[in-house]
Amino acid sequence: MPDASKIMISIQQVGKTYNKGKVQALSNINLEVAKGELFGLIGPDGAGKTTLFRILATLLQPDSGTATVNGNDVVRDYKAIRSTIGYMPGKFSLYQDLTILENLEFYAAVFGTTIAENYEQIKPIYSQIEPFKHRRAGQLSGGMKQKLALSCALVHKPELLLLDEPTTGVDPVSRQEFWEMLQLLKESGLTIVVSTPYMDEARLCDRIALIQKGNILSINTPQGITDSYAENLYAVRSDEMYRLINDLRTLTGVSTCYAFGEYAHVAEHTAIGLKKEDIQAFLLKKEHKNIEINRTPATIEDCFIALMKE
Amino acid sequence: MSKKTIITTQNLTRTFGAFTAVDAISFEVYEGEIFGFLGANGAGKTTAMKMLSGLLSPSSGEATVVGCDVYKQAEAIKRQIGYMSQRFSLYEDLTVDENIQLFGSIYGVKKKELADKTEILLDQLEFKDQRKTLVGALPLGWKQKLSFSVAMIHEPRLVFLDEPTGGVDPITRRQFWEMIYAASAKGATIFVTTHYMDEAEYCNRVSIMVDGKIAALDTPKNLKKQFNASDMNDVFLKLASTSKIRAI
């Protein structure tokens, strides 16, 4: 356990339900984020990521448990927290009929500051859209909107940045650019918590929490998570992918088989000890053509699938 | 795979004022294939899809979809295709059952046939216990699977899927693709957009739009070879970086 002065976020036994207790959004979440960390909340829609962000942003109170941001309690000290965090909600929530500059000035004014005062903080991102500062937010491309939203979240020089699914629905090029921006911000010392349903983005974080249906499945470094994958994993392909997957699922010893790009990932119960040769023989018997079988390291998505099955 | 075409376009173009969203695209989609329609945000995918599904009239060029002309027979196209939008398109305040009945009726499926199909559909989705559940209360992945089944209820020869798996968990995302495979195996043509590049690998052929044009079209294998790329993500990044309007 690192000492308290190095902790940015501490969440203990936090639970939250909606709809008079019918929907369990979060159940007994425990989580710590150190100062300067780039921390990822990785999970699909409905995992509870947004609820967790809203609790940290003091927009929602937990039903149970406690959470602190930089030592301040999210319920008791909410005012102190609000001035020290930058929150970018999942839905674009800037003023569409204000220009880039007007939006930014507004956000600065709300926090009692000015663009000039914190220009250095926003410069790496804002400078990219500054040539268009008189354009209305509603007329910007997706990538520019994102840069504006990030600039607005940074303009009061927060210590903690909360980014709720900034890359959902965004194409691979814009996603890559966005993560490059996050690396720049991390280097400036900012603590960042970012959520994403794209599992390939997990490896860009210092540590991640895999989250599903209000429960944390695992917290570790991306490497730590993939290293702890317990089964043997094979990447298999043949000319008929769909039939291949269905056939492999019937093979004794195979625990799961799912498509991963051009290969099917076959997870195997280590207790049974299925060999590459066994899979080969099985597929030949099923008359598959151009069979390729290799041992493969687990990806975050393999780990997520394995944890979901538990 | 037969090489009968189900979509043919010739210099299909759509402008909005001075902006050319779709710029003289010419391509074919074959009957029964899974066709991946990729491109960066703003490359023109949605505009092209709207024209092909009879929702938007082209500015110029030609296109034939399920044997119908997009200018003169837009209504006939709409009746013969299935469409699933990226935003969930069922009614959240109706039950699973009610949504199936509603869309089945809209597509003119006969009452007796619809009743039989509903049972099969609920069985396949393992939704039998959920038939009286409001759709709004279902997890996203379930909604998307239901939405796909509803889009296929009238057994269209061609179905358009606009980012069907965004935000869906890893297992459900793959189950969704297995539904696509199954529909394709039965002869349906699937026209699908996605931002998950691993899913591009599951398509028979893939096109990538850049700045309103189709910059590449081939099997995933050939595209990787052509662009000397290790995977489809790499192909996409190489192509999208050639965009001129994507200055920032």
XYZ file of C-alpha atoms in Angstrom:
558
model
C 0.000 0.000 0.000
C 1.579 3.294 -1.084
C 1.470 6.145 1.438
C -1.596 8.386 1.516
C 0.100 11.416 0.005
C 0.619 9.493 -3.222
C -2.997 8.400 -3.581
C -5.274 10.374 -5.903
C -8.377 8.206 -5.746
C -9.412 5.795 -3.022
C -12.652 3.865 -3.392
C -13.775 1.519 -0.629
C -16.751 -0.812 -0.742
C -18.703 1.535 -2.988
C -22.139 0.325 -4.062
C -24.821 2.022 -6.110
C -28.256 0.893 -7.240
C -30.846 2.510 -9.489
C -34.556 2.096 -9.848
C -35.239 1.587 -6.127
C -32.598 -1.073 -5.767
C -33.651 -3.100 -8.784
C -30.578 -2.303 -10.856
C -27.226 -2.923 -9.217
C -24.923 -0.490 -11.043
C -21.922 -1.015 -8.759
C -21.379 -3.629 -6.084
C -18.677 -3.213 -3.440
C -16.046 -1.611 -5.610
C -12.543 -1.219 -4.176
C -9.988 0.722 -6.144
C -6.998 2.990 -5.695
C -5.396 5.245 -8.258
C -1.964 6.735 -7.537
C -1.009 10.292 -8.415
C 0.354 10.580 -11.923
C -1.156 7.300 -13.053
C -2.920 6.717 -16.356
C -5.608 4.333 -15.164
C -8.060 2.542 -17.446
C -11.556 1.289 -16.652
C -12.090 -1.379 -19.262
C -15.540 -2.830 -19.781
C -18.576 -2.991 -22.033
C -21.713 -0.900 -21.982
C -23.576 -1.385 -18.695
C -20.467 -2.307 -16.704
C -20.872 0.643 -14.313
C -18.089 2.858 -15.666
C -20.221 5.980 -16.016
C -21.720 5.512 -12.543
C -18.226 5.324 -11.082
C -17.187 8.491 -12.923
C -20.279 10.352 -11.752
C -19.556 9.379 -8.159
C -15.953 10.582 -8.475
C -17.135 13.797 -10.147
C -19.514 14.327 -7.161
C -22.555 14.289 -9.441
C -23.962 11.181 -7.828
C -23.744 9.858 -4.269
C -22.915 6.233 -3.553
C -25.498 4.166 -1.630
C -22.745 2.608 0.426
C -18.994 2.790 0.958
C -16.661 5.749 0.731
C -14.641 7.409 -1.973
C -12.034 10.141 -1.775
C -10.332 12.263 -4.413
C -7.005 13.681 -3.274
C -8.063 13.072 0.326
C -11.440 14.806 -0.039
C -14.608 12.811 0.532
C -16.927 12.733 -2.504
C -20.002 13.431 -0.366
C -18.729 15.735 2.381
C -16.067 17.690 0.476
C -17.685 17.804 -2.942
C -16.959 21.509 -3.448
C -13.223 21.019 -2.943
C -13.234 18.146 -5.423
C -15.099 19.975 -8.165
C -12.417 22.624 -8.617
C -9.633 20.055 -8.831
C -11.063 17.687 -11.413
C -11.682 17.901 -15.133
C -14.569 15.713 -16.286
C -15.310 14.806 -19.869
C -18.640 12.981 -20.046
C -19.316 10.345 -22.668
C -21.820 12.480 -24.489
C -20.510 15.650 -26.181
C -21.800 18.311 -23.817
C -20.347 21.608 -24.983
C -22.450 24.430 -26.359
C -22.942 23.727 -30.062
C -23.921 27.303 -30.890
C -20.907 28.857 -29.185
C -17.541 29.023 -30.939
C -14.455 27.121 -29.824
C -13.142 30.227 -28.107
C -16.484 31.065 -26.450
C -16.829 27.540 -25.065
C -13.338 27.633 -23.655
C -13.795 31.118 -22.169
C -17.050 29.993 -20.585
C -15.473 26.967 -18.917
C -12.545 29.060 -17.719
C -14.923 31.690 -16.270
C -17.002 29.064 -14.453
C -13.849 28.018 -12.597
C -12.802 31.630 -11.976
C -9.826 31.575 -14.288
C -8.849 32.657 -17.816
C -7.427 30.962 -20.892
C -4.294 33.137 -20.664
C -3.630 32.029 -17.082
C -3.586 28.323 -17.964
C -2.543 28.455 -21.583
C 0.489 26.237 -21.003
C -1.737 23.492 -19.612
C -4.044 23.344 -22.621
C -1.505 24.294 -25.282
C -0.543 20.789 -26.530
C -4.178 20.132 -27.446
C -5.721 23.570 -27.896
C -3.021 24.778 -30.301
C -4.281 22.167 -32.797
C -7.760 23.732 -32.972
C -6.810 27.333 -32.215
C -6.645 28.323 -35.929
C -10.396 27.607 -36.033
C -11.304 29.266 -32.743
C -14.144 31.297 -34.259
C -15.892 28.232 -35.629
C -19.017 27.057 -33.820
C -18.686 23.809 -31.862
C -21.668 22.315 -33.708
C -19.780 22.566 -36.999
C -16.644 20.763 -35.895
C -15.546 17.291 -36.981
C -15.587 14.513 -34.386
C -11.849 14.765 -33.792
C -11.971 18.546 -33.312
C -14.924 18.293 -30.935
C -12.945 15.854 -28.869
C -9.972 18.219 -28.716
C -12.238 21.078 -27.683
C -13.926 18.987 -24.983
C -10.516 17.981 -23.655
C -9.304 21.602 -23.696
C -12.405 22.651 -21.738
C -11.829 19.886 -19.192
C -8.233 21.106 -18.716
C -8.649 24.887 -18.715
C -8.860 25.229 -14.916
C -5.694 23.182 -14.449
C -7.201 20.133 -12.739
C -5.125 17.555 -10.864
C -7.305 14.708 -12.019
C -8.829 14.133 -15.436
C -11.889 11.853 -15.700
C -12.606 10.758 -19.275
C -15.731 8.690 -19.842
C -15.460 6.700 -23.073
C -13.717 9.399 -25.083
C -13.056 7.013 -27.995
C -16.378 5.174 -28.319
C -17.635 5.247 -31.901
C -14.380 6.882 -32.970
C -12.394 5.438 -35.881
C -8.964 3.827 -35.338
C -6.981 6.848 -36.552
C -8.711 9.328 -34.236
C -8.414 6.840 -31.385
C -4.684 6.597 -31.903
C -4.353 10.408 -31.947
C -6.405 10.685 -28.782
C -4.171 8.252 -26.904
C -1.106 10.169 -28.043
C -2.648 13.281 -26.470
C -3.244 11.384 -23.230
C 0.416 10.366 -23.123
C 1.408 14.044 -23.453
C -0.909 14.979 -20.585
C 0.370 12.163 -18.424
C 3.930 13.389 -18.929
C 2.867 16.779 -17.559
C 2.066 15.014 -14.254
C -1.699 14.818 -14.527
C -3.559 11.829 -13.075
C -5.929 10.395 -15.671
C -8.751 7.887 -15.346
C -10.158 6.858 -18.714
C -12.833 4.341 -19.584
C -13.147 2.420 -22.832
C -14.948 -0.568 -24.297
C -12.040 -1.105 -26.735
C -9.870 -3.742 -25.091
C -6.890 -3.007 -27.349
C -6.589 0.413 -25.696
C -5.973 -1.214 -22.306
C -2.280 -1.799 -23.018
C -1.767 1.975 -23.279
C -2.617 2.405 -19.569
C -0.290 2.055 -16.559
C -2.866 -0.045 -14.745
C -6.356 -1.180 -15.606
C -9.478 -2.465 -13.933
C -11.575 -4.901 -15.934
C -15.174 -4.183 -15.032
C -18.391 -6.001 -15.874
C -21.954 -5.707 -14.506
C -20.891 -3.540 -11.570
C -18.056 -5.810 -10.466
C -14.338 -5.444 -10.869
C -12.999 -8.652 -12.383
C -9.332 -7.799 -12.020
C -6.988 -4.871 -11.318
C -3.397 -4.972 -12.499
C -0.957 -3.685 -15.069
C -1.946 -4.787 -18.593
C 1.078 -7.106 -18.578
C 0.121 -8.445 -15.153
C -3.355 -9.274 -16.394
C -2.210 -11.104 -19.503
C 0.525 -12.915 -17.522
C -2.056 -14.290 -15.125
C -4.072 -15.952 -17.902
C -4.334 -19.532 -16.693
C -5.120 -21.637 -19.758
C -3.176 -22.679 -22.824
C -4.164 -20.608 -25.796
C -3.917 -21.536 -29.469
C -4.524 -19.369 -32.518
C -6.089 -21.571 -35.163
C -7.314 -20.945 -38.652
C -8.583 -22.781 -41.684
C -10.412 -21.818 -44.858
C -13.826 -21.977 -43.182
C -13.853 -19.818 -40.099
C -17.464 -20.267 -39.002
C -17.377 -24.058 -39.310
C -13.945 -24.094 -37.661
C -15.260 -22.308 -34.553
C -18.279 -24.577 -34.255
C -16.170 -27.710 -34.749
C -13.528 -26.689 -32.229
C -16.171 -26.121 -29.572
C -17.061 -29.797 -29.755
C -13.481 -30.936 -29.130
C -12.938 -32.362 -25.638
C -10.546 -30.188 -23.664
C -11.516 -26.941 -25.363
C -13.021 -24.546 -22.816
C -13.788 -21.629 -25.146
C -13.353 -20.836 -28.807
C -13.960 -17.354 -30.216
C -12.962 -15.453 -33.328
C -10.023 -13.078 -32.937
C -9.459 -11.384 -36.259
C -8.306 -13.898 -38.831
C -7.733 -16.587 -36.176
C -9.929 -18.439 -33.740
C -8.522 -18.372 -30.217
C -8.903 -21.756 -28.600
C -8.536 -21.844 -24.824
C -7.712 -25.221 -23.440
C -8.142 -26.691 -19.951
C -4.589 -27.171 -18.784
C -5.717 -30.168 -16.764
C -6.454 -32.128 -19.912
C -3.303 -31.111 -21.732
C -4.559 -30.853 -25.293
C -1.626 -30.790 -27.712
C -1.254 -28.944 -30.969
C -1.121 -32.357 -32.684
C -4.484 -33.311 -31.157
C -6.130 -30.211 -32.606
C -4.458 -30.830 -35.958
C -5.695 -34.419 -36.116
C -9.205 -33.394 -35.093
C -9.431 -30.698 -37.775
C -8.049 -32.992 -40.473
C -10.729 -35.497 -39.593
C -13.298 -32.713 -39.989
C -11.813 -32.041 -43.437
C -10.598 -28.513 -42.804
C -8.228 -27.063 -45.388
C -5.118 -24.912 -44.890
C -4.995 -25.475 -41.164
C -2.634 -23.358 -39.113
C -2.173 -23.824 -35.348
C 0.136 -21.800 -33.114
C 0.485 -21.180 -29.406
C -0.372 -17.539 -28.795
C -0.035 -15.168 -25.839
C -3.318 -14.002 -24.313
C -4.602 -10.517 -25.125
C -6.594 -8.400 -22.669
C -9.744 -9.482 -24.499
C -8.898 -13.183 -23.967
C -8.482 -12.437 -20.267
C -11.752 -10.521 -20.152
C -13.604 -13.407 -21.774
C -12.030 -15.897 -19.345
C -12.970 -13.707 -16.352
C -16.527 -13.236 -17.651
C -16.933 -17.008 -17.769
C -15.944 -17.460 -14.122
C -19.700 -18.090 -53.819
C -21.744 -17.095 -56.837
C -20.706 -13.848 -58.433
C -24.217 -12.552 -58.883
C -24.307 -8.927 -57.792
C -26.850 -7.540 -55.343
C -25.471 -3.990 -55.229
C -23.939 -2.225 -58.226
C -22.899 1.423 -58.190
C -21.437 3.523 -60.978
C -19.961 6.945 -60.098
C -22.458 7.301 -57.274
C -22.155 10.807 -55.850
C -23.813 12.910 -53.185
C -23.060 16.542 -52.465
C -24.315 18.788 -49.679
C -23.847 22.357 -50.950
C -20.176 22.723 -51.831
C -19.202 19.579 -49.907
C -18.942 16.261 -51.727
C -19.724 13.610 -49.131
C -19.625 10.664 -51.554
C -17.427 11.165 -54.597
C -18.164 9.009 -57.645
C -17.918 5.582 -56.034
C -18.167 2.495 -58.244
C -18.267 -0.959 -56.715
C -20.186 -4.209 -56.541
C -21.399 -6.383 -53.699
C -21.992 -10.055 -54.472
C -25.023 -12.016 -53.388
C -24.354 -13.904 -50.139
C -21.129 -12.207 -49.121
C -20.259 -10.413 -45.900
C -19.131 -7.024 -47.107
C -17.272 -4.739 -44.677
C -17.748 -1.049 -45.390
C -15.024 0.798 -43.500
C -13.829 4.371 -43.278
C -12.863 7.071 -40.797
C -15.548 9.245 -39.178
C -16.717 11.676 -41.846
C -15.372 9.643 -44.788
C -18.873 9.309 -46.274
C -19.984 5.844 -45.107
C -23.333 6.855 -43.643
C -24.243 8.983 -46.683
C -23.393 6.100 -49.016
C -25.405 3.652 -46.930
C -28.409 5.970 -46.902
C -28.344 6.165 -50.705
C -28.040 2.388 -51.047
C -30.934 1.759 -48.675
C -33.264 4.175 -50.488
C -33.290 6.790 -47.724
C -31.384 9.497 -49.599
C -31.434 10.425 -53.265
C -28.021 10.597 -54.978
C -26.822 13.817 -56.646
C -25.501 11.890 -59.643
C -24.313 8.480 -60.749
C -26.090 5.145 -60.829
C -26.896 2.454 -58.316
C -28.941 -0.722 -58.390
C -29.798 -2.483 -55.124
C -31.663 -5.833 -55.023
C -32.407 -5.236 -58.707
C -34.043 -1.839 -58.084
C -32.928 1.594 -59.199
C -32.127 3.913 -56.267
C -33.767 6.926 -57.952
C -37.002 5.389 -59.182
C -37.554 2.419 -56.879
C -36.450 3.606 -53.453
C -39.633 2.300 -51.816
C -39.185 -1.133 -53.361
C -35.619 -1.224 -52.011
C -36.778 -0.344 -48.494
C -39.283 -3.200 -48.529
C -36.702 -5.762 -49.613
C -33.796 -4.938 -47.331
C -33.148 -5.128 -43.611
C -31.566 -2.208 -41.800
C -30.070 -1.904 -38.355
C -28.764 1.497 -37.345
C -25.881 2.226 -35.024
C -28.269 3.735 -32.541
C -30.534 1.094 -31.171
C -33.666 1.125 -33.304
C -36.287 -0.819 -31.365
C -38.899 0.756 -29.084
C -37.559 0.819 -25.542
C -40.992 1.087 -23.922
C -42.400 -1.926 -25.737
C -41.669 -5.497 -24.690
C -39.486 -7.899 -26.675
C -42.617 -9.591 -28.002
C -44.334 -6.321 -28.933
C -41.290 -5.106 -30.864
C -41.150 -8.318 -32.887
C -44.895 -8.095 -33.643
C -44.621 -4.420 -34.599
C -41.698 -4.761 -36.985
C -42.964 -8.041 -38.392
C -46.289 -6.379 -39.232
C -44.598 -3.311 -40.736
C -42.637 -5.613 -43.034
C -45.852 -7.420 -43.966
C -45.062 -10.809 -42.448
C -48.303 -12.828 -42.268
C -49.782 -13.361 -38.809
C -49.394 -17.139 -38.615
C -45.903 -16.995 -40.090
C -44.911 -14.219 -37.676
C -46.112 -16.248 -34.694
C -43.961 -19.211 -35.793
C -40.980 -17.000 -36.514
C -41.274 -15.285 -33.153
C -40.959 -18.645 -31.369
C -37.941 -19.671 -33.432
C -36.311 -16.285 -32.958
C -36.820 -16.248 -29.177
C -35.546 -19.796 -29.013
C -32.382 -19.028 -30.979
C -31.655 -15.967 -28.865
C -32.482 -17.875 -25.661
C -34.914 -15.032 -24.958
C -37.986 -17.097 -24.069
C -38.013 -15.836 -20.490
C -37.617 -12.253 -21.656
C -40.549 -11.973 -24.046
C -42.522 -9.781 -21.638
C -39.488 -7.691 -20.656
C -39.371 -4.071 -21.759
C -36.618 -3.710 -24.321
C -35.287 -0.665 -22.448
C -34.347 -2.949 -19.542
C -32.158 -5.275 -21.639
C -28.344 -5.030 -21.658
C -26.966 -3.419 -24.831
C -25.587 -6.632 -26.292
C -28.988 -8.346 -25.990
C -30.693 -5.368 -27.584
C -28.305 -5.515 -30.509
C -28.872 -9.234 -31.028
C -32.630 -8.689 -30.882
C -32.357 -5.725 -33.213
C -30.497 -7.845 -35.773
C -33.083 -10.623 -35.556
C -35.868 -8.091 -36.049
C -34.057 -6.594 -39.056
C -34.012 -10.130 -40.517
C -37.625 -11.005 -39.664
C -38.896 -10.638 -43.241
C -35.941 -12.672 -44.547
C -34.388 -9.902 -46.621
C -31.776 -10.845 -49.229
C -29.672 -7.904 -48.102
C -29.195 -6.341 -44.681
C -27.359 -3.135 -43.759
C -25.731 -3.096 -40.318
C -24.374 0.268 -39.211
C -21.848 -0.224 -36.381
C -23.851 -2.979 -34.733
C -21.294 -3.937 -32.081
C -20.045 -0.623 -30.636
C -19.702 -0.883 -26.853
C -20.845 -4.506 -26.741
C -18.952 -6.930 -24.440
C -16.344 -9.257 -26.017
C -18.400 -12.442 -25.848
C -21.669 -10.903 -27.071
C -19.769 -9.124 -29.842
C -18.566 -12.497 -31.094
C -22.005 -14.076 -30.676
C -23.326 -11.242 -32.800
C -20.825 -12.092 -35.527
C -21.810 -15.738 -35.327
C -25.384 -14.619 -36.051
C -24.022 -12.765 -39.074
C -22.159 -15.893 -40.235
C -25.306 -17.968 -39.809
C -27.420 -15.497 -41.808
C -24.753 -15.413 -44.501
C -24.589 -19.206 -44.619
C -28.335 -19.169 -45.349
C -27.725 -16.908 -48.332
C -28.311 -13.376 -46.989
C -25.931 -10.624 -48.051
C -24.497 -8.629 -45.151
C -23.306 -5.045 -45.596
C -21.673 -3.968 -42.344
C -19.714 -1.029 -40.907
C -17.526 -1.282 -37.823
C -14.724 0.448 -35.953
C -13.404 -2.852 -34.585
C -10.674 -3.832 -37.007
C -10.649 -7.466 -35.853
C -14.200 -7.617 -37.237
C -12.954 -6.435 -40.621
C -11.091 -9.759 -40.766
C -14.407 -11.620 -40.545
C -15.674 -10.118 -43.806
C -15.347 -11.808 -47.207
C -14.376 -8.474 -48.739
C -13.725 -5.051 -47.286
C -13.857 -1.567 -48.768
C -12.225 1.433 -47.114
C -13.524 4.930 -47.809
C -11.258 7.964 -47.619
C -12.580 11.478 -48.343
C -15.751 10.248 -50.065
C -13.943 7.787 -52.357
C -13.378 4.062 -52.111
C -9.625 3.967 -51.591
C -9.317 0.173 -51.461
C -11.513 -2.880 -51.936
C -10.461 -6.506 -51.673
C -10.389 -9.516 -49.373
C -8.736 -8.836 -45.996
C -5.901 -11.148 -47.026
C -5.186 -9.290 -50.261
C -5.474 -5.881 -48.582
C -2.885 -6.868 -46.004
C -0.597 -8.013 -48.786
C -1.237 -4.912 -50.897
C -0.430 -2.532 -48.034
C 2.281 -4.687 -46.525
C 0.372 -4.662 -43.266
C 0.281 -7.137 -40.371
C -3.431 -6.723 -39.706
C -6.504 -4.766 -40.841
C -5.886 -2.064 -38.245
C -2.549 -1.397 -39.914
C -4.205 -1.310 -43.363
C -6.767 1.159 -42.058
C -4.187 3.444 -40.451
C -2.079 3.482 -43.623
C -5.051 4.374 -45.813
C -6.751 6.869 -43.508
C -3.503 8.806 -43.145
C -3.739 9.625 -46.879
C -6.856 11.726 -46.201
C -6.568 15.313 -47.354
C -9.566 16.730 -45.513
C -8.427 15.083 -42.336
C -5.982 17.906 -41.553
C -6.766 17.688 -37.855
